[in-house]
Amino acid sequence: MIRICPSILNADRSNLALEIAKISKESDLLHLDVMDNIFVPNMTFSLEESRKIIEEAPIPVDAHLMIIDPDVKAHLYAKAGAASVTFHLEASSNPELTSQQIRGEGARVGIALKPNTPFSTLAPLMEFLDMVLIMTVEPGFGGQSFMANMMPKVAEARAEIDAKHLGKIWLQVDGGISLETISQASLAGADTFVAGSAVFKAGTPGEMVDSLRLQASKS
Ligand code: DX5
Ligand code: ZN
Protein backbone atom coordinates (compact mmCIF):
# COMPACT_ATOMS: atom_id res chain seq x y z
CA MET A 1 0.00 0.00 0.00
CA ILE A 2 1.41 3.34 -1.10
CA ARG A 3 0.51 6.56 0.74
CA ILE A 4 1.15 10.03 -0.64
CA CYS A 5 1.23 12.95 1.81
CA PRO A 6 1.56 16.40 0.22
CA SER A 7 3.34 18.95 2.39
CA ILE A 8 1.80 22.42 2.46
CA LEU A 9 5.07 23.99 3.63
CA ASN A 10 5.63 25.67 0.29
CA ALA A 11 2.03 25.91 -0.82
CA ASP A 12 0.38 29.34 -1.08
CA ARG A 13 -0.25 30.09 2.61
CA SER A 14 -2.49 33.03 1.77
CA ASN A 15 -5.06 30.59 0.42
CA LEU A 16 -4.42 27.28 2.11
CA ALA A 17 -7.99 26.02 1.82
CA LEU A 18 -7.80 26.32 -1.96
CA GLU A 19 -4.35 24.72 -2.06
CA ILE A 20 -5.52 21.79 0.08
CA ALA A 21 -8.62 21.36 -2.10
CA LYS A 22 -6.31 20.85 -5.11
CA ILE A 23 -4.91 17.62 -3.65
CA SER A 24 -7.37 16.26 -1.11
CA LYS A 25 -9.22 13.88 -3.44
CA GLU A 26 -6.00 12.19 -4.56
CA SER A 27 -4.02 12.21 -1.29
CA ASP A 28 -3.95 9.94 1.74
CA LEU A 29 -2.82 12.45 4.35
CA LEU A 30 -1.99 16.13 4.51
CA HIS A 31 1.58 16.64 5.80
CA LEU A 32 1.83 19.58 8.20
CA ASP A 33 5.40 20.75 8.95
CA VAL A 34 5.57 22.41 12.36
CA MET A 35 8.83 24.30 12.96
CA ASP A 36 9.83 26.41 15.97
CA ASN A 37 12.91 28.25 14.64
CA ILE A 38 15.01 26.47 17.30
CA PHE A 39 15.11 22.78 16.33
CA VAL A 40 15.36 23.99 12.73
CA PRO A 41 16.18 27.49 11.43
CA ASN A 42 12.67 28.14 10.17
CA MET A 43 9.29 28.91 11.71
CA THR A 44 5.94 27.72 10.42
CA PHE A 45 2.59 26.98 12.01
CA SER A 46 1.76 27.66 15.66
CA LEU A 47 -0.37 25.20 17.60
CA GLU A 48 -3.39 27.46 17.06
CA GLU A 49 -2.78 27.66 13.30
CA SER A 50 -2.22 23.91 13.20
CA ARG A 51 -5.48 23.28 15.03
CA LYS A 52 -7.38 25.37 12.50
CA ILE A 53 -5.80 23.51 9.57
CA ILE A 54 -6.53 20.15 11.22
CA GLU A 55 -10.15 21.12 11.85
CA GLU A 56 -10.73 22.38 8.33
CA ALA A 57 -8.76 19.80 6.35
CA PRO A 58 -10.98 17.37 4.43
CA ILE A 59 -8.41 14.58 4.85
CA PRO A 60 -6.43 13.28 7.88
CA VAL A 61 -3.46 15.39 8.95
CA ASP A 62 0.06 14.00 9.37
CA ALA A 63 1.84 16.44 11.71
CA HIS A 64 5.65 16.49 11.51
CA LEU A 65 6.98 18.32 14.55
CA MET A 66 10.39 19.91 14.11
CA ILE A 67 10.40 21.44 17.60
CA ILE A 68 12.75 21.18 20.58
CA ASP A 69 10.14 20.19 23.15
CA PRO A 70 8.04 17.34 21.75
CA ASP A 71 7.92 15.70 25.18
CA VAL A 72 5.82 18.66 26.33
CA LYS A 73 3.88 19.53 23.17
CA ALA A 74 3.51 16.52 20.87
CA HIS A 75 0.37 15.18 22.55
CA LEU A 76 -1.33 18.57 22.05
CA TYR A 77 -1.26 18.04 18.28
CA ALA A 78 -2.87 14.64 18.78
CA LYS A 79 -5.45 16.24 21.03
CA ALA A 80 -6.05 18.88 18.33
CA GLY A 81 -7.11 16.04 16.04
CA ALA A 82 -4.04 15.17 13.95
CA ALA A 83 -4.39 11.59 12.71
CA SER A 84 -0.66 11.06 13.03
CA VAL A 85 1.94 12.93 15.08
CA THR A 86 5.65 12.51 14.35
CA PHE A 87 8.40 13.97 16.52
CA HIS A 88 12.17 13.92 16.19
CA LEU A 89 14.14 11.45 18.27
CA GLU A 90 16.96 14.03 18.49
CA ALA A 91 14.66 16.39 20.40
CA SER A 92 13.12 13.93 22.86
CA SER A 93 14.45 12.81 26.21
CA ASN A 94 11.59 10.37 26.81
CA PRO A 95 10.43 9.02 23.45
CA GLU A 96 8.59 6.09 25.05
CA LEU A 97 6.40 8.29 27.21
CA THR A 98 5.83 10.85 24.45
CA SER A 99 4.77 8.05 22.10
CA GLN A 100 2.36 6.68 24.68
CA GLN A 101 0.86 10.14 25.26
CA ILE A 102 0.26 10.60 21.52
CA ARG A 103 -1.42 7.20 21.29
CA GLY A 104 -3.38 8.04 24.42
CA GLU A 105 -5.00 10.88 22.48
CA GLY A 106 -5.98 8.45 19.74
CA ALA A 107 -3.42 9.40 17.09
CA ARG A 108 -0.83 7.29 15.33
CA VAL A 109 2.70 7.96 16.50
CA GLY A 110 5.78 8.45 14.36
CA ILE A 111 9.41 9.12 15.16
CA ALA A 112 11.65 10.96 12.70
CA LEU A 113 15.39 10.65 12.23
CA LYS A 114 17.59 13.41 10.79
CA PRO A 115 20.09 12.27 8.16
CA ASN A 116 22.97 11.89 10.63
CA THR A 117 21.00 9.85 13.17
CA PRO A 118 21.46 6.10 12.59
CA PHE A 119 18.48 3.75 12.46
CA SER A 120 19.96 1.70 15.33
CA THR A 121 18.88 4.46 17.76
CA LEU A 122 15.25 3.70 16.94
CA ALA A 123 15.34 -0.09 16.94
CA PRO A 124 14.56 -0.42 20.68
CA LEU A 125 11.53 1.87 20.35
CA MET A 126 9.78 0.11 17.49
CA GLU A 127 7.06 -1.42 19.65
CA PHE A 128 5.82 2.08 20.54
CA LEU A 129 5.58 3.25 16.93
CA ASP A 130 3.09 3.31 14.07
CA MET A 131 5.46 5.07 11.66
CA VAL A 132 9.18 5.62 11.13
CA LEU A 133 10.20 8.77 9.23
CA ILE A 134 13.61 8.71 7.57
CA MET A 135 14.45 12.28 6.53
CA THR A 136 15.92 12.47 3.03
CA VAL A 137 17.00 16.11 3.51
CA GLU A 138 18.12 18.09 6.56
CA PRO A 139 14.83 19.23 8.08
CA GLY A 140 13.94 22.90 7.85
CA PHE A 141 13.09 23.79 4.28
CA GLY A 142 11.25 22.51 1.24
CA GLY A 143 12.80 22.33 -2.19
CA GLN A 144 16.10 20.70 -1.19
CA SER A 145 17.82 17.86 -3.07
CA PHE A 146 16.95 14.26 -2.24
CA MET A 147 19.73 12.46 -0.33
CA ALA A 148 20.05 9.14 -2.14
CA ASN A 149 22.62 8.10 0.45
CA MET A 150 19.75 7.65 2.94
CA MET A 151 18.48 4.61 1.00
CA PRO A 152 20.54 2.08 3.00
CA LYS A 153 18.93 3.49 6.16
CA VAL A 154 15.46 3.10 4.61
CA ALA A 155 16.33 -0.48 3.66
CA GLU A 156 17.56 -1.17 7.20
CA ALA A 157 14.28 0.13 8.63
CA ARG A 158 12.28 -1.94 6.12
CA ALA A 159 14.19 -5.10 7.07
CA GLU A 160 13.53 -4.49 10.77
CA ILE A 161 9.82 -3.78 10.20
CA ASP A 162 9.35 -6.86 8.04
CA ALA A 163 11.29 -9.09 10.40
CA LYS A 164 9.63 -8.10 13.65
CA HIS A 165 6.61 -5.92 13.14
CA LEU A 166 4.64 -7.65 10.38
CA GLY A 167 4.57 -4.55 8.21
CA LYS A 168 2.18 -2.71 10.50
CA ILE A 169 4.57 0.18 10.88
CA TRP A 170 4.49 2.70 8.03
CA LEU A 171 7.88 3.71 6.63
CA GLN A 172 7.88 7.34 5.52
CA VAL A 173 10.44 9.41 3.63
CA ASP A 174 10.40 13.21 3.54
CA GLY A 175 12.50 15.59 1.47
CA GLY A 176 13.22 15.92 -2.23
CA ILE A 177 10.59 13.35 -3.28
CA SER A 178 9.66 13.78 -6.94
CA LEU A 179 8.90 11.69 -10.03
CA GLU A 180 12.68 11.36 -10.43
CA THR A 181 13.43 10.15 -6.88
CA ILE A 182 10.35 8.33 -5.58
CA SER A 183 11.29 5.00 -7.22
CA GLN A 184 14.58 4.81 -5.32
CA ALA A 185 12.80 5.36 -2.03
CA SER A 186 10.09 2.85 -2.91
CA LEU A 187 12.64 0.24 -3.96
CA ALA A 188 14.46 0.73 -0.66
CA GLY A 189 11.20 -0.08 1.14
CA ALA A 190 9.40 3.19 1.87
CA ASP A 191 5.60 3.03 1.59
CA THR A 192 4.60 6.53 2.72
CA PHE A 193 5.90 9.54 0.81
CA VAL A 194 5.89 13.23 1.66
CA ALA A 195 6.16 15.56 -1.32
CA GLY A 196 6.05 19.33 -1.08
CA SER A 197 7.47 21.25 -4.00
CA ALA A 198 6.98 18.41 -6.48
CA VAL A 199 3.23 18.57 -5.84
CA PHE A 200 2.57 22.26 -5.34
CA LYS A 201 4.86 23.48 -8.12
CA ALA A 202 3.12 21.16 -10.59
CA GLY A 203 0.54 22.67 -12.94
CA THR A 204 -2.11 20.30 -11.59
CA PRO A 205 -1.11 19.19 -8.07
CA GLY A 206 -3.78 16.49 -7.87
CA GLU A 207 -2.54 14.82 -11.04
CA MET A 208 1.02 14.94 -9.70
CA VAL A 209 -0.13 13.04 -6.59
CA ASP A 210 -1.58 10.34 -8.88
CA SER A 211 1.64 10.24 -10.93
CA LEU A 212 3.81 9.92 -7.82
CA ARG A 213 1.62 7.06 -6.57
CA LEU A 214 1.84 5.27 -9.90
CA GLN A 215 5.61 5.73 -10.09
CA ALA A 216 6.08 4.43 -6.52
CA SER A 217 3.85 1.42 -7.14
CA LYS A 218 5.87 0.40 -10.22
CA SER A 219 9.07 0.04 -8.17
C1 DX5 B 1 11.39 19.68 5.41
C2 DX5 B 1 9.99 19.22 5.59
C3 DX5 B 1 9.38 18.63 4.40
C4 DX5 B 1 9.25 19.56 3.21
C5 DX5 B 1 9.41 18.71 2.00
O1 DX5 B 1 11.98 19.88 6.63
O2 DX5 B 1 9.92 18.25 6.62
O3 DX5 B 1 8.12 18.02 4.68
O4 DX5 B 1 8.04 20.23 3.13
O5 DX5 B 1 9.48 19.53 0.89
P1 DX5 B 1 10.07 19.00 -0.50
O6 DX5 B 1 9.20 17.88 -0.94
O7 DX5 B 1 10.00 20.20 -1.37
O8 DX5 B 1 11.49 18.56 -0.24
ZN1 ZN C 1 8.01 17.17 6.84
Tab-separated table of C-alpha atoms and ligand atoms in Angstrom, residues 7-10 31 33 35 40 64 66 135 137-144 174-177 194-198, ligand 1:
chain	number	residue	atom	x	y	z
A	7	SER	CA	3.340	18.954	2.394
A	8	ILE	CA	1.799	22.416	2.462
A	9	LEU	CA	5.071	23.989	3.633
A	10	ASN	CA	5.633	25.670	0.288
A	31	HIS	CA	1.575	16.645	5.800
A	33	ASP	CA	5.398	20.750	8.955
A	35	MET	CA	8.834	24.298	12.964
A	40	VAL	CA	15.364	23.987	12.729
A	64	HIS	CA	5.655	16.491	11.508
A	66	MET	CA	10.388	19.914	14.114
A	135	MET	CA	14.452	12.277	6.529
A	137	VAL	CA	17.002	16.112	3.512
A	138	GLU	CA	18.124	18.088	6.559
A	139	PRO	CA	14.831	19.227	8.077
A	140	GLY	CA	13.942	22.901	7.849
A	141	PHE	CA	13.091	23.787	4.278
A	142	GLY	CA	11.248	22.514	1.242
A	143	GLY	CA	12.798	22.328	-2.191
A	144	GLN	CA	16.098	20.696	-1.187
A	174	ASP	CA	10.404	13.208	3.536
A	175	GLY	CA	12.501	15.594	1.473
A	176	GLY	CA	13.219	15.917	-2.227
A	177	ILE	CA	10.592	13.345	-3.277
A	194	VAL	CA	5.890	13.233	1.662
A	195	ALA	CA	6.159	15.561	-1.322
A	196	GLY	CA	6.051	19.331	-1.079
A	197	SER	CA	7.468	21.250	-4.002
A	198	ALA	CA	6.975	18.406	-6.483
B	1	DX5	C1	11.395	19.683	5.413
B	1	DX5	C2	9.986	19.223	5.589
B	1	DX5	C3	9.384	18.632	4.401
B	1	DX5	C4	9.255	19.557	3.206
B	1	DX5	C5	9.415	18.715	1.996
B	1	DX5	O1	11.983	19.878	6.626
B	1	DX5	O2	9.922	18.253	6.622
B	1	DX5	O3	8.117	18.023	4.681
B	1	DX5	O4	8.038	20.229	3.126
B	1	DX5	O5	9.481	19.529	0.892
B	1	DX5	P1	10.065	19.000	-0.504
B	1	DX5	O6	9.204	17.880	-0.936
B	1	DX5	O7	10.000	20.203	-1.365
B	1	DX5	O8	11.488	18.561	-0.243
